[in-house]
Amino acid sequence: YHWIKRKGKPARRDIAPIVVSNHVSFIDPIFYFYELYPTIVASESHDSLPFVGDIIRAMQVIYVNRFSAGSRKNAVSEIK
């Protein structure tokens, strides 16, 4: 096993309300959800993935179509 060492703790939501992070595996979002319990923004295409789609729907993600300016604008409105 590989253990990740953490230093400190996440900032409070009133100080840092948005976390922007690129992830390299399906494990990363699980860690963020466990640690921060955030509202997640995800690509619409993830909704149709077997099993993963069910999980992210249960997490009540905000879907965004990366190729639609209107969709991106709606996602920003939902975040605010």
mmCIF file of C-alpha atoms in Angstrom:
data_model
loop_
_atom_site.group_PDB
_atom_site.id
_atom_site.type_symbol
_atom_site.label_atom_id
_atom_site.label_comp_id
_atom_site.label_asym_id
_atom_site.label_seq_id
_atom_site.Cartn_x
_atom_site.Cartn_y
_atom_site.Cartn_z
ATOM 1 C CA TYR A 1 0.000 0.000 0.000
ATOM 2 C CA HIS A 2 1.010 3.577 -0.548
ATOM 3 C CA TRP A 3 0.107 5.955 2.240
ATOM 4 C CA ILE A 4 -0.261 9.646 1.560
ATOM 5 C CA LYS A 5 1.126 11.859 4.266
ATOM 6 C CA ARG A 6 -0.901 14.968 4.937
ATOM 7 C CA LYS A 7 0.260 18.116 6.643
ATOM 8 C CA GLY A 8 -2.152 20.553 8.209
ATOM 9 C CA LYS A 9 -5.838 20.484 7.420
ATOM 10 C CA PRO A 10 -8.105 21.959 4.746
ATOM 11 C CA ALA A 11 -9.032 25.628 5.019
ATOM 12 C CA ARG A 12 -12.535 26.453 6.237
ATOM 13 C CA ARG A 13 -15.189 26.986 3.566
ATOM 14 C CA ASP A 14 -15.543 30.655 4.466
ATOM 15 C CA ILE A 15 -11.838 31.164 3.712
ATOM 16 C CA ALA A 16 -11.479 28.893 0.646
ATOM 17 C CA PRO A 17 -14.938 28.024 -0.683
ATOM 18 C CA ILE A 18 -13.712 26.579 -4.000
ATOM 19 C CA VAL A 19 -11.143 23.847 -4.599
ATOM 20 C CA VAL A 20 -9.931 23.553 -8.189
ATOM 21 C CA SER A 21 -8.016 20.387 -8.857
ATOM 22 C CA ASN A 22 -6.965 18.278 -11.767
ATOM 23 C CA HIS A 23 -7.126 14.583 -10.978
ATOM 24 C CA VAL A 24 -5.208 11.721 -12.514
ATOM 25 C CA SER A 25 -7.275 8.738 -11.388
ATOM 26 C CA PHE A 26 -10.723 7.769 -10.177
ATOM 27 C CA ILE A 27 -9.317 7.617 -6.636
ATOM 28 C CA ASP A 28 -8.658 11.364 -6.424
ATOM 29 C CA PRO A 29 -12.333 12.459 -6.471
ATOM 30 C CA ILE A 30 -13.153 9.838 -3.835
ATOM 31 C CA PHE A 31 -10.457 11.274 -1.569
ATOM 32 C CA TYR A 32 -11.715 14.841 -2.108
ATOM 33 C CA PHE A 33 -15.274 13.776 -1.358
ATOM 34 C CA TYR A 34 -14.193 11.975 1.817
ATOM 35 C CA GLU A 35 -11.963 14.793 3.035
ATOM 36 C CA LEU A 36 -13.919 17.889 1.999
ATOM 37 C CA TYR A 37 -17.499 16.747 1.273
ATOM 38 C CA PRO A 38 -17.740 19.229 -1.613
ATOM 39 C CA THR A 39 -20.240 19.854 -4.354
ATOM 40 C CA ILE A 40 -18.524 18.466 -7.422
ATOM 41 C CA VAL A 41 -18.590 19.763 -10.998
ATOM 42 C CA ALA A 42 -18.253 16.980 -13.571
ATOM 43 C CA SER A 43 -18.448 16.540 -17.307
ATOM 44 C CA GLU A 44 -21.868 15.492 -18.612
ATOM 45 C CA SER A 45 -20.192 12.541 -20.287
ATOM 46 C CA HIS A 46 -19.527 10.940 -16.897
ATOM 47 C CA ASP A 47 -23.262 10.476 -16.312
ATOM 48 C CA SER A 48 -23.447 7.642 -18.837
ATOM 49 C CA LEU A 49 -20.520 5.656 -17.420
ATOM 50 C CA PRO A 50 -21.558 2.320 -15.903
ATOM 51 C CA PHE A 51 -21.397 2.343 -12.095
ATOM 52 C CA VAL A 52 -19.498 5.665 -11.989
ATOM 53 C CA GLY A 53 -22.553 7.488 -13.352
ATOM 54 C CA ASP A 54 -24.690 6.045 -10.554
ATOM 55 C CA ILE A 55 -22.198 7.146 -7.922
ATOM 56 C CA ILE A 56 -21.817 10.701 -9.147
ATOM 57 C CA ARG A 57 -25.597 11.109 -9.539
ATOM 58 C CA ALA A 58 -25.919 10.070 -5.886
ATOM 59 C CA MET A 59 -23.323 12.730 -5.020
ATOM 60 C CA GLN A 60 -25.557 15.342 -6.719
ATOM 61 C CA VAL A 61 -22.844 16.740 -8.958
ATOM 62 C CA ILE A 62 -23.225 19.831 -11.102
ATOM 63 C CA TYR A 63 -22.918 18.651 -14.699
ATOM 64 C CA VAL A 64 -21.220 20.765 -17.341
ATOM 65 C CA ASN A 65 -20.820 20.277 -21.071
ATOM 66 C CA ARG A 66 -17.251 21.387 -21.722
ATOM 67 C CA PHE A 67 -18.083 22.401 -25.292
ATOM 68 C CA SER A 68 -21.100 24.583 -24.471
ATOM 69 C CA ALA A 69 -20.608 28.141 -23.257
ATOM 70 C CA GLY A 70 -24.207 28.143 -21.980
ATOM 71 C CA SER A 71 -23.617 24.985 -19.956
ATOM 72 C CA ARG A 72 -20.457 26.435 -18.429
ATOM 73 C CA LYS A 73 -22.336 29.633 -17.564
ATOM 74 C CA ASN A 74 -25.136 27.618 -15.904
ATOM 75 C CA ALA A 75 -22.574 25.668 -13.870
ATOM 76 C CA VAL A 76 -21.024 28.912 -12.625
ATOM 77 C CA SER A 77 -24.501 30.174 -11.651
ATOM 78 C CA GLU A 78 -25.204 26.973 -9.712
ATOM 79 C CA ILE A 79 -21.896 27.267 -7.877
ATOM 80 C CA LYS A 80 -22.647 30.840 -6.832
#
